[in-house]
XYZ file of C-alpha atoms in Angstrom:
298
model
C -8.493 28.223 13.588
C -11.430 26.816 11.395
C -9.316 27.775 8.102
C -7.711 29.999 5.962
C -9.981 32.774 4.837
C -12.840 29.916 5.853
C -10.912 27.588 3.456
C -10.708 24.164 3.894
C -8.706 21.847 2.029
C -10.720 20.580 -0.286
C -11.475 23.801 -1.272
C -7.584 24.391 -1.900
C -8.045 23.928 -5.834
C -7.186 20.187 -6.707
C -7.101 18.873 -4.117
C -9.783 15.750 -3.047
C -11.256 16.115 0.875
C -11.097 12.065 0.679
C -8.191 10.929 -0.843
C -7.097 7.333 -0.925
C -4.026 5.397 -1.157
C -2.875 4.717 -4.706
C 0.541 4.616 -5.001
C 0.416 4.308 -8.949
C -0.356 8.140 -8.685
C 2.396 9.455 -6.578
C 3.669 12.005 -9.380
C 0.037 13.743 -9.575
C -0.235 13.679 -5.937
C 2.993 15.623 -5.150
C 1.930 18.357 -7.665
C -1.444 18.317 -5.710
C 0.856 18.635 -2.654
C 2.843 21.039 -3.653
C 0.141 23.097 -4.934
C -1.844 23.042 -1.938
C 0.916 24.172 0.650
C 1.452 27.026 -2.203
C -1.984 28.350 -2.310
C -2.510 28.061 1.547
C 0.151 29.890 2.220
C -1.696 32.809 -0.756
C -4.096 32.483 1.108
C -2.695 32.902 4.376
C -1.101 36.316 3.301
C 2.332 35.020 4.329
C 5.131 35.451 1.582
C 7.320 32.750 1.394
C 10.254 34.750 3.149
C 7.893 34.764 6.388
C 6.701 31.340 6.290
C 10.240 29.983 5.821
C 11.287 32.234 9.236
C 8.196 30.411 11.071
C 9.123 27.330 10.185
C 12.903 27.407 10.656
C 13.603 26.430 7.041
C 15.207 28.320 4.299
C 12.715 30.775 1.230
C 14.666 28.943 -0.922
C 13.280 25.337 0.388
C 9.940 26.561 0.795
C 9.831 27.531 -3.162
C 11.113 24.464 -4.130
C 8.243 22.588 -1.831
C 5.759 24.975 -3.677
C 6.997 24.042 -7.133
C 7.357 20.673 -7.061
C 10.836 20.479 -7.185
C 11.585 19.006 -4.212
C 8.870 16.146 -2.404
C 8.871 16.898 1.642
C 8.725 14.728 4.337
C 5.804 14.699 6.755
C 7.946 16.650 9.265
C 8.825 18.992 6.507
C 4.638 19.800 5.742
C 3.890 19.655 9.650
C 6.463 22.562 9.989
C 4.823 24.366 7.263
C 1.623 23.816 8.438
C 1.785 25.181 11.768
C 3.682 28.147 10.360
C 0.695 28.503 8.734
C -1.909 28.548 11.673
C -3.995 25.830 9.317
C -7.263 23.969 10.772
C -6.443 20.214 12.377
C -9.124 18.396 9.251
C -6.821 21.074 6.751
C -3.790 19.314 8.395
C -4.632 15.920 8.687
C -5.620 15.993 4.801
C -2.204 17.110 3.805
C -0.629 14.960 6.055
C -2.136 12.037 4.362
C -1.139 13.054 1.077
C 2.226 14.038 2.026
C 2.358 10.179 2.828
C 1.174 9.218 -0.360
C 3.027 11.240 -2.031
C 6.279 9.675 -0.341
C 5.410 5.997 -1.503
C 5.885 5.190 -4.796
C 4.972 1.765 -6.943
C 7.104 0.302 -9.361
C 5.141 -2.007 -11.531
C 7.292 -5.263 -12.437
C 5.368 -5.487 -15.528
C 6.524 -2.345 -16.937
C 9.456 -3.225 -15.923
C 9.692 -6.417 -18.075
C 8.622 -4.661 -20.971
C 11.253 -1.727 -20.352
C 14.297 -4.857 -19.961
C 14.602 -6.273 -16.642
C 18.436 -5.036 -17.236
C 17.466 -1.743 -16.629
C 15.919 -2.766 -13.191
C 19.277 -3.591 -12.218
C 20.951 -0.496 -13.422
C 18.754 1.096 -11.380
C 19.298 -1.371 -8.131
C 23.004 -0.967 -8.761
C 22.471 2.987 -8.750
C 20.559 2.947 -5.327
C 23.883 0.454 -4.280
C 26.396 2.855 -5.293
C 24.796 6.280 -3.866
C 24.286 4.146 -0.351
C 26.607 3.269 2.506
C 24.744 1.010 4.752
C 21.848 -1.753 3.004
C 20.103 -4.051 4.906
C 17.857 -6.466 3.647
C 15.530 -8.160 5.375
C 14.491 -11.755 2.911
C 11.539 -13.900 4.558
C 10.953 -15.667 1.424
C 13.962 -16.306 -1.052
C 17.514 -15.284 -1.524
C 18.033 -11.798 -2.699
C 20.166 -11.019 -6.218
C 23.020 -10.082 -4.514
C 23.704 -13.264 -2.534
C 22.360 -15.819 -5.718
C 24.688 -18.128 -7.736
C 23.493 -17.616 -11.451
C 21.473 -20.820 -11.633
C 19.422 -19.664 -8.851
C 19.316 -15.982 -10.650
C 17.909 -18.453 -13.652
C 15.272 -19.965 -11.857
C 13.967 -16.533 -9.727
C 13.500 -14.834 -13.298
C 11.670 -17.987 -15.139
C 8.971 -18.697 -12.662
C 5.448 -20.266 -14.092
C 3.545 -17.276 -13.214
C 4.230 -14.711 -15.987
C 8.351 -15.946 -16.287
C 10.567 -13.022 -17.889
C 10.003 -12.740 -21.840
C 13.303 -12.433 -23.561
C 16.504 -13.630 -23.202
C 17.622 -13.158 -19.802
C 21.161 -13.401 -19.723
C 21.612 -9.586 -20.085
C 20.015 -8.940 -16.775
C 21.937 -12.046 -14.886
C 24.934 -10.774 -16.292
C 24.164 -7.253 -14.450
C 22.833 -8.995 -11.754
C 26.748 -10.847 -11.408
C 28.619 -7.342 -12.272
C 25.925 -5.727 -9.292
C 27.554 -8.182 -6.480
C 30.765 -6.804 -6.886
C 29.653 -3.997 -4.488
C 30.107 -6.350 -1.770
C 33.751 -6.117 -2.295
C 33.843 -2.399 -1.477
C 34.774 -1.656 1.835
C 33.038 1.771 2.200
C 30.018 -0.011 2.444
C 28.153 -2.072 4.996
C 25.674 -4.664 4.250
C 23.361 -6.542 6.468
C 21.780 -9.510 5.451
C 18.723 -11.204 7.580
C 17.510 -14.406 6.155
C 14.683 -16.773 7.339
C 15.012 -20.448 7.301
C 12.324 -20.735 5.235
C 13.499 -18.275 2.442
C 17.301 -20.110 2.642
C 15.517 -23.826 2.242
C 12.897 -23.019 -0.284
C 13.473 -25.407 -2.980
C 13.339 -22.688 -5.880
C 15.918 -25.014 -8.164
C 16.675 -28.791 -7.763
C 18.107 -29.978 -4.558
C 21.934 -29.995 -6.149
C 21.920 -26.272 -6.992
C 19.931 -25.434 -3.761
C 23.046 -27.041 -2.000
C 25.446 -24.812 -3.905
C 23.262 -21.682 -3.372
C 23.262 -22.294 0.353
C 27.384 -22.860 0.414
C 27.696 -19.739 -0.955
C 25.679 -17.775 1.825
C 27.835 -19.350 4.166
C 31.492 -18.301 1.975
C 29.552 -14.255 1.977
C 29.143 -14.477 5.521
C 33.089 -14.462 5.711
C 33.407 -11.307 4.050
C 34.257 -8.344 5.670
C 31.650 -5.675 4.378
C 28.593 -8.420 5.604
C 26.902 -9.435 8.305
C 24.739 -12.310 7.594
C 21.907 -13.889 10.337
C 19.720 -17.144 9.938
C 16.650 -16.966 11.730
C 15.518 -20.608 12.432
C 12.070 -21.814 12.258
C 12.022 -22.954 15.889
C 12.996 -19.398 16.855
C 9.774 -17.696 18.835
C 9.201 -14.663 17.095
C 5.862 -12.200 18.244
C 6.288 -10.664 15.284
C 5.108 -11.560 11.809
C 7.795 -11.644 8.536
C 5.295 -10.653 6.141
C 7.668 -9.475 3.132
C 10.605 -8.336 1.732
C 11.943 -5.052 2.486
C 15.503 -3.359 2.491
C 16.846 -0.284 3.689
C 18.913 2.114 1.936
C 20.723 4.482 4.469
C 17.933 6.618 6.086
C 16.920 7.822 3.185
C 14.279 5.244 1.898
C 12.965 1.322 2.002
C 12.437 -0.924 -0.740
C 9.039 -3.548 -0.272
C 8.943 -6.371 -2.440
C 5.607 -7.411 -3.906
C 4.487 -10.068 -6.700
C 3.472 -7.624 -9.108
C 6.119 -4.532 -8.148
C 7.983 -2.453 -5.713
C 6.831 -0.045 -3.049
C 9.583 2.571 -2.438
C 9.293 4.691 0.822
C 10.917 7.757 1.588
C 8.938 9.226 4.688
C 11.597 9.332 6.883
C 9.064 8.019 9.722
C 8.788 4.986 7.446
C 12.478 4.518 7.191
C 12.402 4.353 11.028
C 10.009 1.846 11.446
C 11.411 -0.427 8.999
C 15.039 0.269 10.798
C 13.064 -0.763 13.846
C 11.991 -3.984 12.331
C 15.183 -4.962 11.052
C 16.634 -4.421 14.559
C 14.314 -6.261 16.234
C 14.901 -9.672 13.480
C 18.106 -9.306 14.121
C 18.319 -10.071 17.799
C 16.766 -13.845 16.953
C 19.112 -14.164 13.970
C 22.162 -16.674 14.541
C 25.114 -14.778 13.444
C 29.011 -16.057 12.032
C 29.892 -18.965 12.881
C 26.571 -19.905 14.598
C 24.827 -19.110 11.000
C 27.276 -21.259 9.191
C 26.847 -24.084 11.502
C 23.091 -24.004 10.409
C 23.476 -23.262 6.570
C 26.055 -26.361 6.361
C 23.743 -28.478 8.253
C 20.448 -27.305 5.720
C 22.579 -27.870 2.759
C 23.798 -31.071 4.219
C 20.183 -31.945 4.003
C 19.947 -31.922 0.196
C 22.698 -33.333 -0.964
């Protein structure tokens, strides 16, 4: 089928025939989205009673898609779309800015100027609606595994250090770890070598920062692996990332946050993680090395 009523896309009003990645954008592009699906299926003839029979999803969904109310997956547009007969350069088109659409970017800067306590209001929101986090760290020790003088120097770095007094967000950043203590919830922690020995504060406090990995590793809601730099690994650790359920991933960057919610994302990244883990050193094989690195700085 070469279109709807010789439609393509970009004639769907809107909506660009070349659209690019820019995260920044994600609100405009899932009105674009959601707008498109809504005036293909206009154009289709379909009501949305019919289209939600062809696709095996309910009217009620299928207005909500249409008016923005609710962002679909991938899987969720590729049902519509073949419900609605559309052309494969009509599909791919929508399929890229369903994608798009799923990945949002936080910028850290904005989030400095908002209070970097209300960055972990939001963390500790994402911590309380999840049941399983796992967090992947190739590079440094994440919040809810740092002693406060590490939480000091991660926040005051020479490159663009947090304005303000601080001590609000450590404070949160203490009161957040207490989820670890809740025993509804799972957390998996995979850390490299290189982000446990990187010498963000002086030797002495690196030593106590790396004890304390080893006491968490004891408690019963985490599961903590070392991955050693003499491990072989074919695959590269390029960032940060952690999971949140199946529902989306966090991606650390220097200037923000990618979130992903395309649940074909959240696979992969579950993927990853599951792979790292089966060259992590776990228990008491993991505390074995972390004594033995904070052995070497004291």
């Amino acid at each position: 089928m070469e279109g709807l009523g010789g439609q393509s896309v970009g004639a769907v009003r809107g909506v660009h025939p070349r659209l690019k990645l820019d995260p920044s954008q994600a609100g405009r592009d899932r009105q674009i989205l959601a707008s498109a699906l809504r005036d293909l299926r206009r154009a289709s003839g379909l009501s949305g009673e019919r289209l939600a029979l062809r696709c095996g999803m309910s009217q009620s969904k299928i207005s909500r898609i249409e008016t923005g109310r609710i962002l679909p997956s991938i899987i969720d547009v590729q049902q519509i779309l073949n419900g609605l007969g559309v052309d494969q350069d009509t599909c791919d088109q929508l399929l890229n800015l369903t994608r798009v659409a799923n990945t949002e970017y936080q910028d850290i800067r904005a989030s400095v100027r908002r209070g970097l306590h209300h960055k972990q209001r939001e963390l500790a929101a994402l911590e309380a609606n999840s049941r399983r986090m796992r967090h992947f760290l190739p590079t440094l020790v994440t919040g809810l595994l740092q002693l406060p003088q590490y939480m000091q120097a991660a926040m005051n770095t020479p490159i663009e250090p947090a304005s303000g007094d601080a001590s609000r967000a450590i404070a949160l950043k203490l009161e957040r770890q207490s989820v670890l203590h809740d025993k509804s919830k799972k957390f998996d922690f995979l850390l490299t070598e290189s982000a446990i020995r990187w010498q963000l504060c002086e030797p002495s406090v690196m030593a106590l920062q790396i004890d304390h990995l080893a006491s968490i590793s004891k408690m019963p809601t985490v599961r903590l692996g070392v991955i050693p730099l003499s491990t072989r690994l074919p695959e590269g650790a390029y960032h940060t990332f952690v999971t949140y359920d199946q529902s989306l991933v966090t991606i650390e960057l220097f200037t923000g946050q990618l979130v992903l919610r395309d649940p074909k994302d959240v696979e992969h990244y579950h993927a990853l993680f599951d792979f790292f883990a089966t060259k992590a050193a776990f228990d008491e094989d993991a505390r074995t090395l972390l004594r033995g690195w904070a052995d070497d700085l004291r």
